[in-house]
């Protein structure tokens, strides 16, 4: 399975680590008015992250409630203002829990997984 | 303007919020805690707030007790606003205060989170440590204080362990436990009709209802006592849960009151039987009347101590007053109590009360009237096979005798504890019916 943008992070060792097996419903914080740009890894935008494996993935959360908490803790100047979810299977890419927050996942989609169509927007968000 | 501010001197503890990148990070410098909060991203730079916080603030935020908005807006210290380019270089920084910050730099009002840290997380142990401190501080805010002093100058008024245990703690505990059991029975004997369930419920609850010792001072023994309402939430029955949250405070208000008025004394006499008053008030009166010690109370840490109301001899005497049973034939509260008979090989019998609690009562006892009973009362002419089942029942603190003979019900209500008289009366009543109907 070839991961999207993998040419950009192949140079980083053990990136990404092994995937957690099984299908999982995961939630992402998005910009409702700009879905296209809601799934671009930050490493593209910020040079300081180009050698950071996690910055080539996408942050996802285990539940709508948890994702909503994160959204409400963003400053009002931050542009993320909505949630979207998808059912991520083993063939959709690599996903694993990351960081010290057990509810946080990093997702590296496969080339065939189109985030903008696979993720569905959640109503009654921020 | 290029800044010489150096973020590398700060130790990064962990990212509290991470969405594709660190949004809220916990930093430390010289044992002081900071939050580093990404508030804005422009086309070419990020804007952060660096604010000094207390560890407690972080604990309260990650456990959902405080919002991030309040943590920032209530911050009284200088906040550093830092602009950093996408290469990680600091472009500019300036000082501000919460009051002067752009209001859009704050999160929403309900910016609460409930972090679920992994076992390896810094916050895993931090939460455990602060949960117990937080619990204690919450209890202390609502504590009242008791002071038990020695009047004996021999040891400079410093109490001994046995003195405290024998003359104070044991009696306090006895009084409180008795109050809890008596009050529970009063409140729930209708709610829990089955006496065995009533009994087992209160016995399970007693330790959970205990006051928590949240403060302590040695020498002249002072303790802060509080009611733990949080743990009471584990009681499933809502009515019992509500009662459990109030019972200890009620005990303090009634029994440890600083000033028991005439009306309050009368209310105590009306609400508790003589036996109940002895069980609840006598241990405290014994503490109060002990000439070697002084018991005082105050309602919070800042107040001054006062004597307790039961120290007033007149009040104590009224509450414990015994009535002269020989002078007045008064109505008695009666109950049936279960004893077990132990018989050894030599046919020696010994009767033992099952347990010394308020709840060893039984609902009914049985007795069979036979030919011999009728003969005993000189009631002759009944059949030698006659057998009449008598049921002795406790009804509203009186004893009732009931039987059914020849499909007819017979009832005798006792106003005193003379069971034998009741049985005789029942026998005579049945005999009268028997003789009238056999003619």
Tab-separated table of N, CA, C and O in Angstrom, chain A residues 20-115:
chain	number	residue	atom	x	y	z
A	20	UNK	N	-2.570	0.444	13.691
A	20	UNK	CA	-3.486	-0.291	14.569
A	20	UNK	C	-4.501	-0.983	13.664
A	20	UNK	O	-5.071	-0.367	12.759
A	21	UNK	N	-4.706	-2.259	13.915
A	21	UNK	CA	-5.561	-3.036	13.016
A	21	UNK	C	-7.041	-2.804	13.307
A	21	UNK	O	-7.434	-2.479	14.432
A	22	UNK	N	-7.842	-3.000	12.265
A	22	UNK	CA	-9.291	-2.951	12.454
A	22	UNK	C	-9.874	-1.627	12.008
A	22	UNK	O	-9.185	-0.610	11.902
A	23	UNK	N	-11.192	-1.661	11.773
A	23	UNK	CA	-11.871	-0.446	11.323
A	23	UNK	C	-12.146	0.455	12.521
A	23	UNK	O	-12.495	-0.016	13.610
A	24	UNK	N	-12.016	1.757	12.300
A	24	UNK	CA	-12.256	2.693	13.385
A	24	UNK	C	-12.973	3.917	12.838
A	24	UNK	O	-12.600	4.451	11.788
A	25	UNK	N	-13.961	4.390	13.577
A	25	UNK	CA	-14.626	5.650	13.220
A	25	UNK	C	-13.862	6.766	13.909
A	25	UNK	O	-13.776	6.795	15.147
A	26	UNK	N	-13.293	7.664	13.132
A	26	UNK	CA	-12.450	8.722	13.697
A	26	UNK	C	-12.891	10.085	13.184
A	26	UNK	O	-13.438	10.206	12.095
A	27	UNK	N	-12.625	11.090	14.013
A	27	UNK	CA	-13.132	12.436	13.737
A	27	UNK	C	-11.986	13.411	13.507
A	27	UNK	O	-10.958	13.342	14.191
A	28	UNK	N	-12.218	14.332	12.591
A	28	UNK	CA	-11.196	15.345	12.283
A	28	UNK	C	-11.787	16.744	12.443
A	28	UNK	O	-12.951	16.994	12.103
A	29	UNK	N	-10.974	17.669	12.973
A	29	UNK	CA	-11.352	19.091	13.028
A	29	UNK	C	-11.069	19.701	11.666
A	29	UNK	O	-9.968	19.518	11.126
A	30	UNK	N	-12.058	20.381	11.111
A	30	UNK	CA	-11.922	20.898	9.732
A	30	UNK	C	-12.334	22.365	9.652
A	30	UNK	O	-12.902	22.917	10.607
A	31	UNK	N	-12.050	22.952	8.478
A	31	UNK	CA	-12.572	24.292	8.167
A	31	UNK	C	-13.760	24.047	7.237
A	31	UNK	O	-13.590	23.592	6.105
A	32	UNK	N	-14.962	24.286	7.761
A	32	UNK	CA	-16.175	23.963	6.986
A	32	UNK	C	-16.176	24.622	5.608
A	32	UNK	O	-16.630	24.047	4.625
A	33	UNK	N	-15.659	25.860	5.552
A	33	UNK	CA	-15.701	26.605	4.284
A	33	UNK	C	-14.569	26.217	3.341
A	33	UNK	O	-14.510	26.692	2.205
A	34	UNK	N	-13.654	25.397	3.795
A	34	UNK	CA	-12.497	25.053	2.968
A	34	UNK	C	-12.118	23.586	3.211
A	34	UNK	O	-11.060	23.279	3.761
A	35	UNK	N	-13.015	22.708	2.753
A	35	UNK	CA	-12.786	21.274	2.975
A	35	UNK	C	-11.499	20.816	2.293
A	35	UNK	O	-10.730	20.026	2.847
A	36	UNK	N	-11.244	21.355	1.117
A	36	UNK	CA	-10.059	20.932	0.351
A	36	UNK	C	-8.790	21.079	1.166
A	36	UNK	O	-7.928	20.204	1.152
A	37	UNK	N	-8.684	22.212	1.862
A	37	UNK	CA	-7.452	22.485	2.619
A	37	UNK	C	-7.501	21.969	4.053
A	37	UNK	O	-6.606	22.248	4.842
A	38	UNK	N	-8.544	21.221	4.390
A	38	UNK	CA	-8.659	20.689	5.745
A	38	UNK	C	-7.911	19.380	5.922
A	38	UNK	O	-7.868	18.833	7.019
A	39	UNK	N	-7.367	18.854	4.797
A	39	UNK	CA	-6.696	17.552	4.886
A	39	UNK	C	-5.271	17.617	4.337
A	39	UNK	O	-4.733	16.625	3.844
A	40	UNK	N	-4.669	18.798	4.386
A	40	UNK	CA	-3.287	18.948	3.917
A	40	UNK	C	-2.360	18.857	5.123
A	40	UNK	O	-2.523	19.607	6.089
A	41	UNK	N	-1.397	17.935	5.128
A	41	UNK	CA	-0.470	17.846	6.260
A	41	UNK	C	0.279	19.163	6.460
A	41	UNK	O	0.680	19.816	5.490
A	42	UNK	N	0.485	19.518	7.708
A	42	UNK	CA	1.115	20.789	8.032
A	42	UNK	C	2.569	20.879	7.587
A	42	UNK	O	3.109	21.978	7.438
A	43	UNK	N	3.193	19.745	7.416
A	43	UNK	CA	4.603	19.761	7.014
A	43	UNK	C	4.789	20.427	5.653
A	43	UNK	O	5.867	20.935	5.355
A	44	UNK	N	3.720	20.454	4.846
A	44	UNK	CA	3.812	21.150	3.552
A	44	UNK	C	3.935	22.647	3.775
A	44	UNK	O	4.626	23.349	3.056
A	45	UNK	N	3.229	23.129	4.780
A	45	UNK	CA	3.090	24.573	4.987
A	45	UNK	C	4.239	25.134	5.844
A	45	UNK	O	4.695	26.246	5.605
A	46	UNK	N	4.655	24.351	6.828
A	46	UNK	CA	5.638	24.882	7.786
A	46	UNK	C	6.935	24.089	7.714
A	46	UNK	O	6.997	22.913	8.074
A	47	UNK	N	7.955	24.749	7.256
A	47	UNK	CA	9.251	24.099	7.023
A	47	UNK	C	9.814	23.468	8.293
A	47	UNK	O	10.535	22.466	8.228
A	48	UNK	N	9.470	24.051	9.438
A	48	UNK	CA	10.034	23.516	10.696
A	48	UNK	C	9.575	22.082	10.950
A	48	UNK	O	10.134	21.378	11.769
A	49	UNK	N	8.531	21.616	10.240
A	49	UNK	CA	8.008	20.273	10.479
A	49	UNK	C	8.416	19.262	9.421
A	49	UNK	O	7.988	18.112	9.440
A	50	UNK	N	9.229	19.659	8.439
A	50	UNK	CA	9.450	18.742	7.294
A	50	UNK	C	10.135	17.443	7.690
A	50	UNK	O	10.013	16.431	6.999
A	51	UNK	N	10.842	17.454	8.807
A	51	UNK	CA	11.479	16.209	9.266
A	51	UNK	C	10.733	15.585	10.442
A	51	UNK	O	11.263	14.718	11.141
A	52	UNK	N	9.522	16.038	10.670
A	52	UNK	CA	8.699	15.545	11.771
A	52	UNK	C	7.655	14.599	11.201
A	52	UNK	O	6.770	14.999	10.446
A	53	UNK	N	7.768	13.309	11.545
A	53	UNK	CA	6.885	12.286	10.957
A	53	UNK	C	5.410	12.618	11.183
A	53	UNK	O	4.594	12.532	10.275
A	54	UNK	N	5.110	13.018	12.409
A	54	UNK	CA	3.708	13.239	12.768
A	54	UNK	C	3.085	14.362	11.937
A	54	UNK	O	1.898	14.353	11.652
A	55	UNK	N	3.922	15.316	11.531
A	55	UNK	CA	3.411	16.454	10.763
A	55	UNK	C	3.046	16.075	9.329
A	55	UNK	O	2.425	16.874	8.629
A	56	UNK	N	3.403	14.874	8.894
A	56	UNK	CA	2.998	14.386	7.566
A	56	UNK	C	1.706	13.579	7.654
A	56	UNK	O	1.173	13.112	6.641
A	57	UNK	N	1.188	13.423	8.895
A	57	UNK	CA	-0.082	12.740	9.051
A	57	UNK	C	-1.173	13.734	9.398
A	57	UNK	O	-0.941	14.953	9.440
A	58	UNK	N	-2.364	13.186	9.655
A	58	UNK	CA	-3.517	14.027	9.987
A	58	UNK	C	-4.003	13.639	11.380
A	58	UNK	O	-4.141	12.451	11.682
A	59	UNK	N	-4.264	14.629	12.229
A	59	UNK	CA	-4.774	14.347	13.572
A	59	UNK	C	-6.236	13.955	13.518
A	59	UNK	O	-7.049	14.660	12.898
A	60	UNK	N	-6.549	12.845	14.156
A	60	UNK	CA	-7.937	12.403	14.260
A	60	UNK	C	-8.218	12.069	15.727
A	60	UNK	O	-7.281	11.828	16.501
A	61	UNK	N	-9.514	12.036	16.070
A	61	UNK	CA	-9.885	11.768	17.460
A	61	UNK	C	-10.909	10.647	17.533
A	61	UNK	O	-11.717	10.458	16.624
A	62	UNK	N	-10.899	9.965	18.678
A	62	UNK	CA	-11.703	8.748	18.830
A	62	UNK	C	-13.199	8.986	18.865
A	62	UNK	O	-13.977	8.097	18.615
A	63	UNK	N	-13.615	10.191	19.288
A	63	UNK	CA	-15.058	10.410	19.376
A	63	UNK	C	-15.393	11.856	19.030
A	63	UNK	O	-14.527	12.740	19.059
A	64	UNK	N	-16.653	12.059	18.718
A	64	UNK	CA	-17.132	13.405	18.382
A	64	UNK	C	-16.955	14.320	19.587
A	64	UNK	O	-16.551	15.485	19.454
A	65	UNK	N	-17.248	13.798	20.794
A	65	UNK	CA	-17.178	14.619	22.011
A	65	UNK	C	-15.765	15.108	22.253
A	65	UNK	O	-15.532	16.262	22.601
A	66	UNK	N	-14.809	14.203	22.073
A	66	UNK	CA	-13.412	14.560	22.304
A	66	UNK	C	-12.968	15.587	21.257
A	66	UNK	O	-12.321	16.593	21.573
A	67	UNK	N	-13.321	15.352	19.998
A	67	UNK	CA	-12.938	16.281	18.924
A	67	UNK	C	-13.552	17.657	19.187
A	67	UNK	O	-12.918	18.695	18.973
A	68	UNK	N	-14.780	17.659	19.683
A	68	UNK	CA	-15.466	18.922	19.977
A	68	UNK	C	-14.746	19.684	21.095
A	68	UNK	O	-14.606	20.907	21.059
A	69	UNK	N	-14.285	18.961	22.116
A	69	UNK	CA	-13.530	19.597	23.211
A	69	UNK	C	-12.304	20.318	22.652
A	69	UNK	O	-11.978	21.433	23.045
A	70	UNK	N	-11.607	19.629	21.745
A	70	UNK	CA	-10.391	20.238	21.170
A	70	UNK	C	-10.758	21.506	20.396
A	70	UNK	O	-10.093	22.532	20.495
A	71	UNK	N	-11.835	21.399	19.643
A	71	UNK	CA	-12.279	22.526	18.826
A	71	UNK	C	-12.592	23.748	19.692
A	71	UNK	O	-12.216	24.875	19.387
A	72	UNK	N	-13.239	23.497	20.825
A	72	UNK	CA	-13.651	24.602	21.703
A	72	UNK	C	-12.473	25.200	22.452
A	72	UNK	O	-12.569	26.292	22.984
A	73	UNK	N	-11.369	24.482	22.490
A	73	UNK	CA	-10.180	25.015	23.154
A	73	UNK	C	-9.280	25.790	22.186
A	73	UNK	O	-8.249	26.324	22.600
A	74	UNK	N	-9.663	25.858	20.918
A	74	UNK	CA	-8.894	26.666	19.964
A	74	UNK	C	-9.265	28.127	20.143
A	74	UNK	O	-10.413	28.448	20.468
A	75	UNK	N	-8.310	29.008	19.877
A	75	UNK	CA	-8.634	30.430	19.976
A	75	UNK	C	-9.601	30.796	18.843
A	75	UNK	O	-9.692	30.085	17.838
A	76	UNK	N	-10.285	31.880	19.027
A	76	UNK	CA	-11.287	32.269	18.029
A	76	UNK	C	-10.631	32.675	16.710
A	76	UNK	O	-11.275	32.721	15.669
A	77	UNK	N	-9.339	32.949	16.755
A	77	UNK	CA	-8.635	33.326	15.519
A	77	UNK	C	-8.289	32.090	14.682
A	77	UNK	O	-7.960	32.209	13.507
A	78	UNK	N	-8.288	30.929	15.302
A	78	UNK	CA	-7.967	29.726	14.538
A	78	UNK	C	-9.182	29.399	13.664
A	78	UNK	O	-10.327	29.546	14.084
A	79	UNK	N	-8.908	28.923	12.455
A	79	UNK	CA	-9.978	28.831	11.466
A	79	UNK	C	-10.755	27.510	11.502
A	79	UNK	O	-11.798	27.404	10.881
A	80	UNK	N	-10.270	26.504	12.196
A	80	UNK	CA	-11.027	25.240	12.266
A	80	UNK	C	-12.329	25.501	12.999
A	80	UNK	O	-12.320	26.051	14.109
A	81	UNK	N	-13.438	25.098	12.362
A	81	UNK	CA	-14.724	25.399	12.971
A	81	UNK	C	-15.739	24.283	12.779
A	81	UNK	O	-16.939	24.490	12.912
A	82	UNK	N	-15.281	23.086	12.422
A	82	UNK	CA	-16.229	21.996	12.197
A	82	UNK	C	-15.575	20.649	12.414
A	82	UNK	O	-14.375	20.548	12.668
A	83	UNK	N	-16.408	19.619	12.322
A	83	UNK	CA	-15.928	18.249	12.471
A	83	UNK	C	-16.358	17.412	11.274
A	83	UNK	O	-17.424	17.660	10.698
A	84	UNK	N	-15.543	16.428	10.935
A	84	UNK	CA	-15.911	15.447	9.909
A	84	UNK	C	-15.461	14.085	10.416
A	84	UNK	O	-14.552	13.995	11.251
A	85	UNK	N	-16.101	13.032	9.932
A	85	UNK	CA	-15.722	11.698	10.392
A	85	UNK	C	-15.613	10.758	9.197
A	85	UNK	O	-16.183	10.992	8.130
A	86	UNK	N	-14.882	9.669	9.427
A	86	UNK	CA	-14.788	8.613	8.418
A	86	UNK	C	-14.536	7.291	9.132
A	86	UNK	O	-14.010	7.259	10.245
A	87	UNK	N	-14.946	6.219	8.456
A	87	UNK	CA	-14.632	4.879	8.957
A	87	UNK	C	-13.339	4.445	8.269
A	87	UNK	O	-13.311	4.229	7.062
A	88	UNK	N	-12.267	4.373	9.045
A	88	UNK	CA	-10.948	4.095	8.479
A	88	UNK	C	-10.656	2.608	8.641
A	88	UNK	O	-10.638	2.082	9.761
A	89	UNK	N	-10.415	1.937	7.536
A	89	UNK	CA	-10.074	0.509	7.584
A	89	UNK	C	-8.580	0.324	7.353
A	89	UNK	O	-7.858	1.293	7.061
A	90	UNK	N	-8.127	-0.915	7.453
A	90	UNK	CA	-6.697	-1.201	7.282
A	90	UNK	C	-6.216	-0.826	5.888
A	90	UNK	O	-5.055	-0.426	5.705
A	91	UNK	N	-7.097	-0.933	4.912
A	91	UNK	CA	-6.662	-0.658	3.538
A	91	UNK	C	-6.702	0.829	3.197
A	91	UNK	O	-6.236	1.244	2.134
A	92	UNK	N	-7.230	1.638	4.095
A	92	UNK	CA	-7.326	3.080	3.833
A	92	UNK	C	-6.040	3.821	4.175
A	92	UNK	O	-5.883	4.989	3.804
A	93	UNK	N	-5.154	3.186	4.921
A	93	UNK	CA	-3.904	3.854	5.290
A	93	UNK	C	-3.416	3.379	6.642
A	93	UNK	O	-3.878	2.368	7.171
A	94	UNK	N	-2.459	4.105	7.183
A	94	UNK	CA	-1.892	3.782	8.505
A	94	UNK	C	-2.553	4.684	9.536
A	94	UNK	O	-2.647	5.905	9.338
A	95	UNK	N	-2.990	4.088	10.632
A	95	UNK	CA	-3.532	4.901	11.729
A	95	UNK	C	-2.981	4.331	13.032
A	95	UNK	O	-2.863	3.112	13.198
A	96	UNK	N	-2.608	5.201	13.941
A	96	UNK	CA	-2.149	4.727	15.248
A	96	UNK	C	-2.345	5.824	16.288
A	96	UNK	O	-2.328	7.020	15.962
A	97	UNK	N	-2.525	5.380	17.507
A	97	UNK	CA	-2.625	6.337	18.609
A	97	UNK	C	-1.261	7.011	18.748
A	97	UNK	O	-0.219	6.352	18.653
A	98	UNK	N	-1.260	8.319	18.969
A	98	UNK	CA	0.022	9.023	19.073
A	98	UNK	C	-0.068	10.094	20.156
A	98	UNK	O	-1.139	10.660	20.414
A	99	UNK	N	1.095	10.359	20.745
A	99	UNK	CA	1.134	11.356	21.818
A	99	UNK	C	0.644	10.757	23.116
A	99	UNK	O	0.329	9.571	23.211
A	100	UNK	N	0.535	11.590	24.153
A	100	UNK	CA	0.156	11.091	25.467
A	100	UNK	C	-1.356	11.052	25.664
A	100	UNK	O	-1.849	10.511	26.631
A	101	UNK	N	-2.100	11.605	24.722
A	101	UNK	CA	-3.557	11.605	24.810
A	101	UNK	C	-4.081	10.346	24.127
A	101	UNK	O	-3.939	10.176	22.919
A	102	UNK	N	-4.698	9.482	24.923
A	102	UNK	CA	-5.150	8.200	24.372
A	102	UNK	C	-6.240	8.363	23.308
A	102	UNK	O	-6.520	7.432	22.564
A	103	UNK	N	-6.851	9.530	23.256
A	103	UNK	CA	-7.921	9.748	22.287
A	103	UNK	C	-7.427	10.297	20.948
A	103	UNK	O	-8.214	10.489	20.036
A	104	UNK	N	-6.119	10.551	20.842
A	104	UNK	CA	-5.557	11.168	19.624
A	104	UNK	C	-4.917	10.119	18.717
A	104	UNK	O	-4.161	9.258	19.182
A	105	UNK	N	-5.255	10.194	17.434
A	105	UNK	CA	-4.665	9.306	16.423
A	105	UNK	C	-3.994	10.152	15.354
A	105	UNK	O	-4.424	11.277	15.067
A	106	UNK	N	-2.956	9.588	14.736
A	106	UNK	CA	-2.385	10.185	13.534
A	106	UNK	C	-2.675	9.230	12.376
A	106	UNK	O	-2.471	8.012	12.495
A	107	UNK	N	-3.161	9.808	11.279
A	107	UNK	CA	-3.601	9.000	10.131
A	107	UNK	C	-2.806	9.395	8.904
A	107	UNK	O	-2.667	10.577	8.575
A	108	UNK	N	-2.251	8.376	8.230
A	108	UNK	CA	-1.520	8.576	6.962
A	108	UNK	C	-2.338	7.868	5.879
A	108	UNK	O	-2.290	6.635	5.749
A	109	UNK	N	-3.110	8.629	5.109
A	109	UNK	CA	-3.999	7.976	4.134
A	109	UNK	C	-3.206	7.332	2.991
A	109	UNK	O	-2.115	7.803	2.637
A	110	UNK	N	-3.772	6.300	2.449
A	110	UNK	CA	-3.174	5.693	1.245
A	110	UNK	C	-3.470	6.588	0.050
A	110	UNK	O	-4.332	7.472	0.103
A	111	UNK	N	-2.772	6.340	-1.025
A	111	UNK	CA	-2.965	7.149	-2.251
A	111	UNK	C	-4.401	7.087	-2.749
A	111	UNK	O	-4.901	8.031	-3.362
A	112	UNK	N	-5.056	5.946	-2.489
A	112	UNK	CA	-6.405	5.733	-3.026
A	112	UNK	C	-7.506	6.292	-2.130
A	112	UNK	O	-8.666	6.285	-2.512
A	113	UNK	N	-7.158	6.733	-0.983
A	113	UNK	CA	-8.164	7.219	-0.028
A	113	UNK	C	-8.293	8.731	-0.189
A	113	UNK	O	-7.378	9.483	0.125
A	114	UNK	N	-9.435	9.160	-0.728
A	114	UNK	CA	-9.620	10.591	-0.971
A	114	UNK	C	-10.336	11.190	0.236
A	114	UNK	O	-11.558	11.006	0.411
A	115	UNK	N	-9.615	11.875	1.068
A	115	UNK	CA	-10.179	12.379	2.339
A	115	UNK	C	-11.381	13.282	2.127
A	115	UNK	O	-12.370	13.192	2.862
